[in-house]
Coordinates of C-alpha atoms and ligand atoms in Angstrom, one line a residue:
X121 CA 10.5 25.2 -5.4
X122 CA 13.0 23.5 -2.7
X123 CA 17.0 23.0 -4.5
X124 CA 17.2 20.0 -2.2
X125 CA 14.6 17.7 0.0
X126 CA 15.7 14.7 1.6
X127 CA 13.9 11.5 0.9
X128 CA 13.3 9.3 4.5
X129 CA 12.9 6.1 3.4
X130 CA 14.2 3.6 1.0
X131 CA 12.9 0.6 -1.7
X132 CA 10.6 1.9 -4.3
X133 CA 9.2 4.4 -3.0
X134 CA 12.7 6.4 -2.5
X135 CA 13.2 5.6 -5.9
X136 CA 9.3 7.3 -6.7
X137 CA 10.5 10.4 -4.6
X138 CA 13.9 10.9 -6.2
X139 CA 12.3 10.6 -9.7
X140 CA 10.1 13.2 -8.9
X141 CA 12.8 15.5 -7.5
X142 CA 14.6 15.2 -10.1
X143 CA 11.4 16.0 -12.7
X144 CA 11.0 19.2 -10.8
X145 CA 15.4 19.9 -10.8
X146 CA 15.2 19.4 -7.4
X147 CA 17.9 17.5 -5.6
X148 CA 17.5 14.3 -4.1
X149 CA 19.6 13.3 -0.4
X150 CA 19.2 9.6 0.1
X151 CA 19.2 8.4 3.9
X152 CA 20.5 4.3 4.2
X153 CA 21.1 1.7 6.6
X154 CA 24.4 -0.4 6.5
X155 CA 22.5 -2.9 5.0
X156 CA 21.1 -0.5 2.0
X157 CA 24.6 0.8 1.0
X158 CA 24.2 -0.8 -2.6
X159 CA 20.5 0.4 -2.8
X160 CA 19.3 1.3 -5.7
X161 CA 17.7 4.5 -4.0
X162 CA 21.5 5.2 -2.3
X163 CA 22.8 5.4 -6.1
X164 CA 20.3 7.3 -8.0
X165 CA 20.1 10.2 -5.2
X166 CA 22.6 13.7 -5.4
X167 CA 23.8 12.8 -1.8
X168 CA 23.6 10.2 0.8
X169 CA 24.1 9.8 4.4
X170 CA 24.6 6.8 6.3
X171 CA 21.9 6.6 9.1
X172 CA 22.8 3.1 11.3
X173 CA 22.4 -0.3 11.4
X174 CA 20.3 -2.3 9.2
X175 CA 17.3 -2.5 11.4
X176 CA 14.6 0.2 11.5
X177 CA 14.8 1.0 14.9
X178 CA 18.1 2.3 14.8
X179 CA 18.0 4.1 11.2
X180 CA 14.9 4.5 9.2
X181 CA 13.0 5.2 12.7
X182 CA 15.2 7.1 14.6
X183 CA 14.0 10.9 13.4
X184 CA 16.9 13.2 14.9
X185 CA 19.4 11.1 12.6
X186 CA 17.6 12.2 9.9
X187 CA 16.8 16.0 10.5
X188 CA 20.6 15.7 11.3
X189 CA 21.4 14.3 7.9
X190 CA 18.9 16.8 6.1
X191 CA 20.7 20.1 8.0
X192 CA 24.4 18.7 7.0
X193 CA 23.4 18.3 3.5
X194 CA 21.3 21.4 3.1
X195 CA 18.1 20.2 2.8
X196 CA 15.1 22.1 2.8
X197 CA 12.1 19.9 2.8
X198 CA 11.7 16.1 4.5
X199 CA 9.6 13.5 2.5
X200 CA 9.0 10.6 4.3
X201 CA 7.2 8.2 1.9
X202 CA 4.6 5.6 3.3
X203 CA 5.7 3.5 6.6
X204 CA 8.6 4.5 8.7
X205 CA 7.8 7.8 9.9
X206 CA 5.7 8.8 7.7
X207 CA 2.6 9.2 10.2
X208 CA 4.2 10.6 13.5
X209 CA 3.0 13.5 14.7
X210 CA 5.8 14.4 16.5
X211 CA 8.3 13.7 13.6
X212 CA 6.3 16.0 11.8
X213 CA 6.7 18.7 14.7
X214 CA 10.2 18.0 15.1
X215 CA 10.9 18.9 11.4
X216 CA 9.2 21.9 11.7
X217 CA 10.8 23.1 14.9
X218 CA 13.8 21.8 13.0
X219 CA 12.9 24.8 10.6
X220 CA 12.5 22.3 7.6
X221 CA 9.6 22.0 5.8
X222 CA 7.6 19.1 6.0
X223 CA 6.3 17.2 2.5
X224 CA 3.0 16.4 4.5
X225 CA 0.0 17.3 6.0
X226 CA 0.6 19.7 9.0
X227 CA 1.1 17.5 12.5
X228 CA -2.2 18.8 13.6
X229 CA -4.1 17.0 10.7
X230 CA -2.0 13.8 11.5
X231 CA -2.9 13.8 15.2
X232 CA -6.9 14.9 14.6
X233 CA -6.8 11.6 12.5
X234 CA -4.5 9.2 14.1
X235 CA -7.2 8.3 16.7
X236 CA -10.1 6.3 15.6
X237 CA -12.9 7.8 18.0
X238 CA -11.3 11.3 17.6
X239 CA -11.9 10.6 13.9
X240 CA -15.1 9.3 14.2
X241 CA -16.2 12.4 16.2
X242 CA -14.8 15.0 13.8
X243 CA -16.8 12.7 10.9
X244 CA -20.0 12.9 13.0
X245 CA -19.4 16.6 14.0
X246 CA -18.9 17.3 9.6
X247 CA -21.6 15.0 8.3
X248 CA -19.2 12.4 7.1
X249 CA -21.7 8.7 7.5
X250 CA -19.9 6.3 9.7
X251 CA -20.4 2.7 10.8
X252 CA -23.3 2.9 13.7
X253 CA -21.5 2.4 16.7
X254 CA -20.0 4.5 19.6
X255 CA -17.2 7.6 19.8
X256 CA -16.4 6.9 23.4
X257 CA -14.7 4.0 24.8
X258 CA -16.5 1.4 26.0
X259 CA -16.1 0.9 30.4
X260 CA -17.4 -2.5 31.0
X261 CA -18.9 -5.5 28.8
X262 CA -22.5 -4.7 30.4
X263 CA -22.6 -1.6 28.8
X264 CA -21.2 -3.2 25.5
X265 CA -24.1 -5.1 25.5
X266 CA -26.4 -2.2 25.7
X267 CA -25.3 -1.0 22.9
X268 CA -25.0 -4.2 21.1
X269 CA -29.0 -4.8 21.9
X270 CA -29.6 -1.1 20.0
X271 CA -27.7 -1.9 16.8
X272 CA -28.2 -6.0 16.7
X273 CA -25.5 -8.8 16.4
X274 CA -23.0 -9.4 15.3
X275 CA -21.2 -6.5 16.4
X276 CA -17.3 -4.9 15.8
X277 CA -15.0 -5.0 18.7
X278 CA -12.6 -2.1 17.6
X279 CA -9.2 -0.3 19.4
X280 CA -9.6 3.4 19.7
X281 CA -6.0 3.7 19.0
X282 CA -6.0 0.9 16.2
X283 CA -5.5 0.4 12.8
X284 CA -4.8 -2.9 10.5
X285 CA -7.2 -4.9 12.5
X286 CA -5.5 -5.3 15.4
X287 CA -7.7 -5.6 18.3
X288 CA -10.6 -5.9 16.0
X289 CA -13.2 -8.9 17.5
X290 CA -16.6 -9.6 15.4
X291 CA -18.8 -10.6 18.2
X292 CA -21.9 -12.4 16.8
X293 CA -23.8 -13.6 20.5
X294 CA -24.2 -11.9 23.5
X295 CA -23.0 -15.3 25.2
X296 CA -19.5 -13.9 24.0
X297 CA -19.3 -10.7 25.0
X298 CA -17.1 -10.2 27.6
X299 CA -14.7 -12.3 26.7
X300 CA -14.4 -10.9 23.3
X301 CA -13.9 -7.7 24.7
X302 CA -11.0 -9.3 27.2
X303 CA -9.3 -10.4 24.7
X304 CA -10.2 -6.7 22.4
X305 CA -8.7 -4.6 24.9
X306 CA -5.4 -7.2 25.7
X307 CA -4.6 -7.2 22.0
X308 CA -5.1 -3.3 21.9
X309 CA -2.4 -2.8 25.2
X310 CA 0.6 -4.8 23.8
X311 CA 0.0 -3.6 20.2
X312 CA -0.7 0.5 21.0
X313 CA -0.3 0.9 24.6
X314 CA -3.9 1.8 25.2
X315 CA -6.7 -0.5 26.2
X316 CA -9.8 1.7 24.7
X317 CA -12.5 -0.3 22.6
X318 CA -15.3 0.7 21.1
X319 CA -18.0 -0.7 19.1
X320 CA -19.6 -0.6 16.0
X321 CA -22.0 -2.2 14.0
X322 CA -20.5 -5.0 11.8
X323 CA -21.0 -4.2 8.1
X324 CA -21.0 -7.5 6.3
X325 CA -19.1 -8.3 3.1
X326 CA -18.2 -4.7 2.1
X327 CA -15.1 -3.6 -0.3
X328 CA -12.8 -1.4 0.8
X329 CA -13.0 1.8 -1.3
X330 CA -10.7 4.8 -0.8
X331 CA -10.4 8.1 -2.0
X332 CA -7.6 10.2 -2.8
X333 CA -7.3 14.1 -1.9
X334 CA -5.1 16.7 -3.0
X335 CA -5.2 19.9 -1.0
X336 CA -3.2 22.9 -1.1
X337 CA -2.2 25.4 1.5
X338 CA -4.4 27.6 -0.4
X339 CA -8.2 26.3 0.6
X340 CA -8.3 24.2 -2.3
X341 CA -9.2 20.8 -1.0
X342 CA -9.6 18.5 -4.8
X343 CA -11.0 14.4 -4.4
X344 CA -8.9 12.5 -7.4
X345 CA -11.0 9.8 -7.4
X346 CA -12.0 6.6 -5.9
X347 CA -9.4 2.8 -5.5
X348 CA -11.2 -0.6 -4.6
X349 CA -8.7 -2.3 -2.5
X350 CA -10.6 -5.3 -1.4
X351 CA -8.2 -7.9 -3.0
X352 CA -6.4 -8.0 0.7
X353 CA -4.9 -10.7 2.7
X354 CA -4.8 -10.6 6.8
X355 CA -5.1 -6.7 5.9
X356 CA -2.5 -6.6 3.4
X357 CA -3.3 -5.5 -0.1
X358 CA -2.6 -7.4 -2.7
X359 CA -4.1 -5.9 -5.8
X360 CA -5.5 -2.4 -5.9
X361 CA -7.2 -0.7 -8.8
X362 CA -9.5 2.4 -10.3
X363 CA -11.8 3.2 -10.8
X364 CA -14.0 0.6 -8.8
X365 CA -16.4 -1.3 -10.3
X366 CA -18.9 -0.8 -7.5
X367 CA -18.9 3.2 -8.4
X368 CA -20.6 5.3 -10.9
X369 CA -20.1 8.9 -11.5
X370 CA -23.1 9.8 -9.3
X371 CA -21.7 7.9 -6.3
X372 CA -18.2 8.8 -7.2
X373 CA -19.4 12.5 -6.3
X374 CA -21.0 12.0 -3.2
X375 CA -18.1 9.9 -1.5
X376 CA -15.3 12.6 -3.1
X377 CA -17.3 15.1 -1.7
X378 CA -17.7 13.2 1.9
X379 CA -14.0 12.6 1.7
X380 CA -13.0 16.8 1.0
X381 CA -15.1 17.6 3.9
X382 CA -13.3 15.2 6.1
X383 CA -10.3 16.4 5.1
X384 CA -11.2 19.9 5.3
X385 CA -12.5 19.3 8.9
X386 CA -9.0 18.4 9.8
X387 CA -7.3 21.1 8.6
X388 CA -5.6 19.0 5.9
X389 CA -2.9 20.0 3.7
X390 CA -0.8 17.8 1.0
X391 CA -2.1 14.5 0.1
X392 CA -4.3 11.8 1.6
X393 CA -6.9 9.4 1.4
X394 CA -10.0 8.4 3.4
X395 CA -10.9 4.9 3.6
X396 CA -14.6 3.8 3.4
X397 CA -16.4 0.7 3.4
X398 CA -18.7 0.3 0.8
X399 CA -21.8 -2.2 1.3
X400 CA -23.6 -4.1 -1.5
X401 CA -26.5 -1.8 -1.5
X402 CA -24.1 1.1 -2.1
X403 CA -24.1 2.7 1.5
X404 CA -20.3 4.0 2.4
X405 CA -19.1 4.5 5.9
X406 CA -16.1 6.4 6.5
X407 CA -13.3 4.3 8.2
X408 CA -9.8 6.6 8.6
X409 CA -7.9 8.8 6.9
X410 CA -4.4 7.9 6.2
X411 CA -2.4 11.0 6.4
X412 CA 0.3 10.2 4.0
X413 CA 0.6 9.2 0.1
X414 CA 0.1 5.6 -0.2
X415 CA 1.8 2.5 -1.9
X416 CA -1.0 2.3 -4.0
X417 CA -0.9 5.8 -5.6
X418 CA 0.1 5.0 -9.0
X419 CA -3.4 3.4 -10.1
X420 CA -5.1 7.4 -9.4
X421 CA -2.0 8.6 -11.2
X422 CA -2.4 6.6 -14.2
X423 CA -6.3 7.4 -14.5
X424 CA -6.0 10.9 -13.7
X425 CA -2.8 11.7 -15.4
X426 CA -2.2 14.0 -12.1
X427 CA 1.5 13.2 -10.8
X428 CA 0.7 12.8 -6.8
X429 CA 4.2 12.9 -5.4
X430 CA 5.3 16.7 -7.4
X431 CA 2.2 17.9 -6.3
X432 CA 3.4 17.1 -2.7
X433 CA 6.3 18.9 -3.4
X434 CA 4.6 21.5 -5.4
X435 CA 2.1 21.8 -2.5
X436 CA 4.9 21.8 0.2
X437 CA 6.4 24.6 -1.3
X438 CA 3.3 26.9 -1.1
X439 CA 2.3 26.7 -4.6
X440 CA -1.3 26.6 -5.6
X441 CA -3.6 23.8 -7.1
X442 CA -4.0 24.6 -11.2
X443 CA -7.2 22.2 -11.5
X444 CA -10.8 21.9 -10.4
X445 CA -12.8 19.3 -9.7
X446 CA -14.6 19.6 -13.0
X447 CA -11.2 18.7 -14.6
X448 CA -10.9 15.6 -12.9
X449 CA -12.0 13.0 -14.9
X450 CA -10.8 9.1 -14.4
X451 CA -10.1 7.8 -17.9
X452 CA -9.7 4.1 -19.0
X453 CA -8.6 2.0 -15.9
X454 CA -5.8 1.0 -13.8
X455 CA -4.4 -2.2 -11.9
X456 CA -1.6 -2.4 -9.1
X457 CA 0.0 -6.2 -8.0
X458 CA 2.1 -6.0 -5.5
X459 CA 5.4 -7.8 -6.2
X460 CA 6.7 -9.2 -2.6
X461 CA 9.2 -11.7 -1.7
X462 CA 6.3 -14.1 0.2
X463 CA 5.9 -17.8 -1.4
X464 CA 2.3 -17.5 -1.6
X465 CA 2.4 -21.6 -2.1
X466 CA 4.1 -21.6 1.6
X467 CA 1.4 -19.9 3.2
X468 CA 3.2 -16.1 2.0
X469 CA 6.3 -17.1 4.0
X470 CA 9.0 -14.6 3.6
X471 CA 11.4 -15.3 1.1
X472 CA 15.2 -14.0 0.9
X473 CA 18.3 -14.2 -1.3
X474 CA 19.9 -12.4 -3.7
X475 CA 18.3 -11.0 -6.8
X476 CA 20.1 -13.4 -9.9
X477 CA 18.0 -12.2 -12.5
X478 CA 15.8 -9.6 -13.4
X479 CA 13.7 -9.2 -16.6
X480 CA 11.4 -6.6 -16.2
X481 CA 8.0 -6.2 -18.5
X482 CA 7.7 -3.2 -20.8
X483 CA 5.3 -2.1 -23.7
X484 CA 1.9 0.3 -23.6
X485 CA 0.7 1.0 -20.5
X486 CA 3.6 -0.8 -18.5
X487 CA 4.7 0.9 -15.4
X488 CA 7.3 -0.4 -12.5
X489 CA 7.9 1.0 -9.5
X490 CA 10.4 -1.4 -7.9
X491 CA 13.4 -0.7 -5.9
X492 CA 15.2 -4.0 -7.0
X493 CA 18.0 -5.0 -9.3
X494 CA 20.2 -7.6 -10.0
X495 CA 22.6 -8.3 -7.3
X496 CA 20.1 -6.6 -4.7
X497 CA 19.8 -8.8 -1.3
X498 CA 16.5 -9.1 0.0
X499 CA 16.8 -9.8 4.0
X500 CA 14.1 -10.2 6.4
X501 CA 15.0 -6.2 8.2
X502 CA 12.5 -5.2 5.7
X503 CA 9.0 -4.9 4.3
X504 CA 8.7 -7.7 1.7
X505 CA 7.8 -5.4 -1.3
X506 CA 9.8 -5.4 -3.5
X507 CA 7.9 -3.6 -6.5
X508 CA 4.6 -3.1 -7.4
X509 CA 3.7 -3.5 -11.4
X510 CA 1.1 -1.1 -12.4
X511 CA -0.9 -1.2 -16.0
X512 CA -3.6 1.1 -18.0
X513 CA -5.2 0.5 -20.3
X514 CA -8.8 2.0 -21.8
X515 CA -10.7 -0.6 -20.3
X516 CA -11.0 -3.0 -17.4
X517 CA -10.8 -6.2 -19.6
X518 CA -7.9 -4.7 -21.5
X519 CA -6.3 -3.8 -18.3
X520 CA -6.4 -7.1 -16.9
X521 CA -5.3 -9.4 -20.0
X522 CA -2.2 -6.4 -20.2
X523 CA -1.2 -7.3 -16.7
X524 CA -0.8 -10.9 -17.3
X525 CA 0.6 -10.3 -20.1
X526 CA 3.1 -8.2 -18.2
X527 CA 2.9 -10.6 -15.2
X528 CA 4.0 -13.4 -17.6
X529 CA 7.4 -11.0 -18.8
X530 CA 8.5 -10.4 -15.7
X531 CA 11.4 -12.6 -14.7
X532 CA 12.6 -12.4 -11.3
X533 CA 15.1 -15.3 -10.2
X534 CA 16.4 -15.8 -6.5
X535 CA 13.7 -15.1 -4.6
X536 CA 10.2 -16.3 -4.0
X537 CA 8.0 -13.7 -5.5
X538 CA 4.0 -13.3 -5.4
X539 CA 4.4 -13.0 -9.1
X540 CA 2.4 -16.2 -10.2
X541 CA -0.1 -15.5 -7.4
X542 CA -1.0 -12.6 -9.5
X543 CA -1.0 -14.5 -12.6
X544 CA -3.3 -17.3 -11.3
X545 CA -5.9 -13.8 -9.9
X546 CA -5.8 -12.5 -13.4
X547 CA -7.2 -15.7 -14.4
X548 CA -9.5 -15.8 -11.4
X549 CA -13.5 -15.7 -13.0
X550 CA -14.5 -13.7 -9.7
X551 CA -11.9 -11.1 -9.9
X552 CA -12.5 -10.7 -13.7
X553 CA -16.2 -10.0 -13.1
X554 CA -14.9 -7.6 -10.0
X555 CA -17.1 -10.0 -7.9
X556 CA -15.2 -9.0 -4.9
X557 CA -15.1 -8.1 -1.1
X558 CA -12.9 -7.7 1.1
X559 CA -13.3 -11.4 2.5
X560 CA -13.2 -12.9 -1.0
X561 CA -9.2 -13.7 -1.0
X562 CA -8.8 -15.3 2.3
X563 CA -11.6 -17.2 1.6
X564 CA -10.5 -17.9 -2.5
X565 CA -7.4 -19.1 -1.5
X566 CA -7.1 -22.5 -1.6
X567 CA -8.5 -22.8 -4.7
X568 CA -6.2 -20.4 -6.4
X569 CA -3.0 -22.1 -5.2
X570 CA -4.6 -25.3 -6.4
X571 CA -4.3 -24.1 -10.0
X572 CA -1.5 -25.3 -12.0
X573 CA 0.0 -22.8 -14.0
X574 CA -0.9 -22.8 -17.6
X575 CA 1.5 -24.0 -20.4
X576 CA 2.8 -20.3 -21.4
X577 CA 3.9 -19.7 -17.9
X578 CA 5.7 -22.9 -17.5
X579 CA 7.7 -21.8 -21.2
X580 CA 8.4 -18.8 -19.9
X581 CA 9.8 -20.1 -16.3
X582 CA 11.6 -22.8 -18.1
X583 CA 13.4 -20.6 -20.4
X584 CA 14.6 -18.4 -17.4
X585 CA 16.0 -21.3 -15.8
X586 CA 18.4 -22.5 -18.7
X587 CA 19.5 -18.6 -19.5
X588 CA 20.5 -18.4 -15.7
X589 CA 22.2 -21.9 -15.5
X590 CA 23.8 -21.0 -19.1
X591 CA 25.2 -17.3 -17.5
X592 CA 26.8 -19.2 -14.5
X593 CA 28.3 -21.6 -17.1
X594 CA 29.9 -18.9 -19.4
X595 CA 30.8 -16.3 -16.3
X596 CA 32.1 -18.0 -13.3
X597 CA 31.9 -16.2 -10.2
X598 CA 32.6 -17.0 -6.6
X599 CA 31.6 -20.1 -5.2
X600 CA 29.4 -18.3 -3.0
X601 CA 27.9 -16.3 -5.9
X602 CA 27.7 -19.3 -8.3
X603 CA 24.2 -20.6 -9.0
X604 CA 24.8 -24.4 -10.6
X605 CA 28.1 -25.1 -8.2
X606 CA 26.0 -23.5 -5.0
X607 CA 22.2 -24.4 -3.7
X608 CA 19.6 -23.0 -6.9
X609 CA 17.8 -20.0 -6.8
X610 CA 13.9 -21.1 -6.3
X611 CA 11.9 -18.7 -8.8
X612 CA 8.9 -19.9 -7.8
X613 CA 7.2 -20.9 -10.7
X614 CA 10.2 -22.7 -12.3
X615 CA 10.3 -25.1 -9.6
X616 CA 6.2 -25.7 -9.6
X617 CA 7.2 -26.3 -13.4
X618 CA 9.9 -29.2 -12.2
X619 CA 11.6 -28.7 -15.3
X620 CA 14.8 -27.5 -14.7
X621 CA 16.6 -30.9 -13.9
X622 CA 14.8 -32.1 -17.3
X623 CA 16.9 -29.3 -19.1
X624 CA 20.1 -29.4 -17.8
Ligands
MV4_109 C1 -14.9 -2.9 9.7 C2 -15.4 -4.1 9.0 C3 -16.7 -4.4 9.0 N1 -17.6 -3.6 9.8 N2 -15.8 -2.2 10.4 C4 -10.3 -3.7 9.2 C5 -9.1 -2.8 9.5 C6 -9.7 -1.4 9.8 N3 -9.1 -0.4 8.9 C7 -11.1 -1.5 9.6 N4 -11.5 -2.9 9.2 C8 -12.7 -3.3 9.1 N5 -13.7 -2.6 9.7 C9 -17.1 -2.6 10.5 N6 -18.0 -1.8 11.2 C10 -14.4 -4.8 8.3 C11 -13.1 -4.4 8.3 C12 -12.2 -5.2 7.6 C13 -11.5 -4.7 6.5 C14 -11.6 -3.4 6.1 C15 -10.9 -2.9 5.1 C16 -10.1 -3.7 4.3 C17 -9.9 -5.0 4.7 C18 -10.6 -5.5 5.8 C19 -10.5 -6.9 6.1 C20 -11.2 -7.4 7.2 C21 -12.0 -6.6 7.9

């Protein structure tokens, strides 16, 4: 095992990475921007180097800073968490050429999946079932419409180089055609540089079901099981969980098994995840493979009881994979919100300020994987998430009253937070029957922000607000700092509740 790896990135997931370094008596070197010098991932790391300014572009992106910072401290392994630079091939080259090791899958694996059609090809070529559609880039809308005639309307405008549904047209007439594609291939320039489209057939109301790999350097390629990540808003997930309702054992099996020979076909090492849609008569289609660990992680952990992020060390370091497949069994079940600093009553609008209070949840089957604390400022340099609050429990019922349950606990004061968003899904009749697709939340939403919050919540909100007016009373602080003298702190669900003039 490495002495030292440096962690690339910051928020909770730095935090995730440190934690595990430290499980394994490996030493942690933090990497921050000026604006992340009182991060909590800054002070619970061995070392830590100062990479830039607070935007990205000139510290958490800029990759010879950090092979800089990991050769002055002594590091001997990069992890680069989710984001950042966490899927660029040519960080991943430069780390090796930089004769560090690279807590990843080798560059190769990144670039044989980091273009869709290449993807699809190495699918088709490896019996992996994708979408009906094309591999090569479409020339001109006449032959689109070929093509479109051969699989029916409505059809899937898609970038070659995409990903998050950028670029993406549904085109459901012939009359639109051309113009769809237009307006496909413009959106696909600015956002990637590269105009290529191609087309698929458009798979209505699917979920979005992914499955999680572990492979060694060894030849042992393992599938950990399946997460439904259909709970999603303009391609941001909100709520992930596993298993999936929409899987049984028997289907479990055949998608694992789909998703270790994709992997395999890439030459892949470390952990990743292949994405699938799943349709309502149980067909999957392969989608992409995203060649790092993912934000959602923690619901495979908790079901699997396999710790993800040492075994990306563990792996990195050339050791071998103890289990096989027949050991991998998902027990009880597990749910993910993601705790971000959008007002989901304001349309998700970004929210900032400084963290004023934190009460975190606890109890059986309460995990938090935040990189927030009191004091912390949340800007707008960032990604909003600020934590994500994951539960198991034996059952999916059990899982989901536990959540709000823990949902309802959790205090955060000074921010905005998607907190009673999540309270008002766990409450949702839909979601609790796992009636769900990967248009149900888009289309759900207005209804769910309708909802006034029940009386519990309101208690609990209202009870947060006089502790934090009484702690500005009884400790006076700056002007700037102080809560009653200065503007409020807008907890969201403490001003839906209207009650804190009533109390003061
Ligand atoms: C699709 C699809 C329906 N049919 N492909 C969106 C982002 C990219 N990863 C793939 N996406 C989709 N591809 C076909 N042929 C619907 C989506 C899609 C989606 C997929 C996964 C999770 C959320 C989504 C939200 C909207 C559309």
């Amino acid at each position: 095992m490495f002495d030292k790896v440096l962690v690339a990135n910051r928020g909770e997931i730095a935090l995730r990475v440190i934690r595990a370094c430290h499980e394994l008596g490996v030493k942690a070197v933090a990497v921050y921007s000026e604006a992340d010098a009182r991060a909590p991932h800054v002070r619970e790391a061995d070392e830590a180097i100062c990479i830039g300014p607070p935007p990205s572009s000139q510290s958490y992106l800029v990759g010879e800073k950090i092979i800089e910072a990991a050769k002055s401290t002594g590091a001997q392994a990069i992890h680069p968490g989710y984001g950042f630079l966490s899927e660029r091939e040519w960080f991943a080259r430069a780390v090796r050429d930089a004769g560090l090791v690279w807590i990843g899958p080798p560059a190769e694996a990144i670039a044989a999946m980091g273009s869709k059609t290449a993807a699809r090809t190495l699918a088709v070529k490896n019996d992996v079932p994708v979408v009906p559609g094309t591999t090569e880039a479409l020339t001109d809308a006449a032959e689109a419409s070929k093509i479109a005639k051969k699989f029916g309307f409505p059809i899937l405008l898609k970038a070659a180089a995409g990903g998050g549904g950028k670029g993406m047209r549904v085109v459901t007439k012939e009359r639109d055609l051309a113009s769809s594609l237009d307006a496909a291939r413009r959106e696909a320039k600015s956002a990637f540089g590269d105009d290529a489209v191609y087309v698929e057939k458009f798979i209505e109301k699917p979920r979005h079901v992914e499955i999680q790999i572990l492979a060694d350097s060894h030849g042992t390629v393992l599938y950990l099981g399946e997460r439904e990540c259909s709970v999603q808003r303009r391609h941001q997930k909100m709520i992930e969980e596993a298993p999936s309702v929409a899987v049984d054992p028997a289907l479990r099996k055949r998608m694992g098994e789909t998703a270790v020979r994709a992997a395999r076909a890439a030459g892949y090492v470390n952990a990743g995840t292949c994405e699938f849609l799943l349709d309502a008569s149980g067909n999957f289609y392969f989608l992409e493979m995203n060649t790092r660990l993912q934000v959602e992680h923690p619901v495979t952990e908790l079901v699997t009881g396999i710790d993800l992020v040492q075994w990306q060390l563990r792996i990195a370091s050339g050791e071998k994979l103890p289990f096989k497949q027949e050991d991998i069994v998902p027990r009880g079940w597990a749910i993910e919100c993601r705790i971000t600093s959008e007002d989901a009553s304001n349309g998700f609008l970004p929210s900032t300020g400084r963290i004023e209070y934190l009460h975190l949840p606890s109890g059986p089957g309460v995990r938090w994987d935040g990189g927030i604390e009191t004091g912390s400022e949340v800007g707008l340099f960032y990604d909003p998430m600020l934590a994500k609050l994951i539960v198991w429990a034996p059952t999916r019922d059990h899982a989901i009253v536990r959540m709000r349950r823990a949902l309802t606990d959790l205090v955060i004061l000074g921010v905005e937070t998607s907190r009673d968003f999540h309270v008002r899904m766990m409450d949702d009749e839909d979601f609790r029957k796992g009636d769900i697709e990967i248009q149900w939340l888009e289309r759900k939403l207005p209804e769910i922000l309708a909802k006034k919050p029940d009386e519990a919540s309101l208690r609990a909100a209202a009870i947060a607000a006089v502790m934090l007016a009484d702690q500005s009373r009884t400790s006076p602080r700056k002007q700037s700092e102080t809560i009653a003298g200065g503007s409020a702190p807008s907890a969201s669900s403490w001003r839906q509740a209207g009650l804190l003039e009533g109390l003061r």
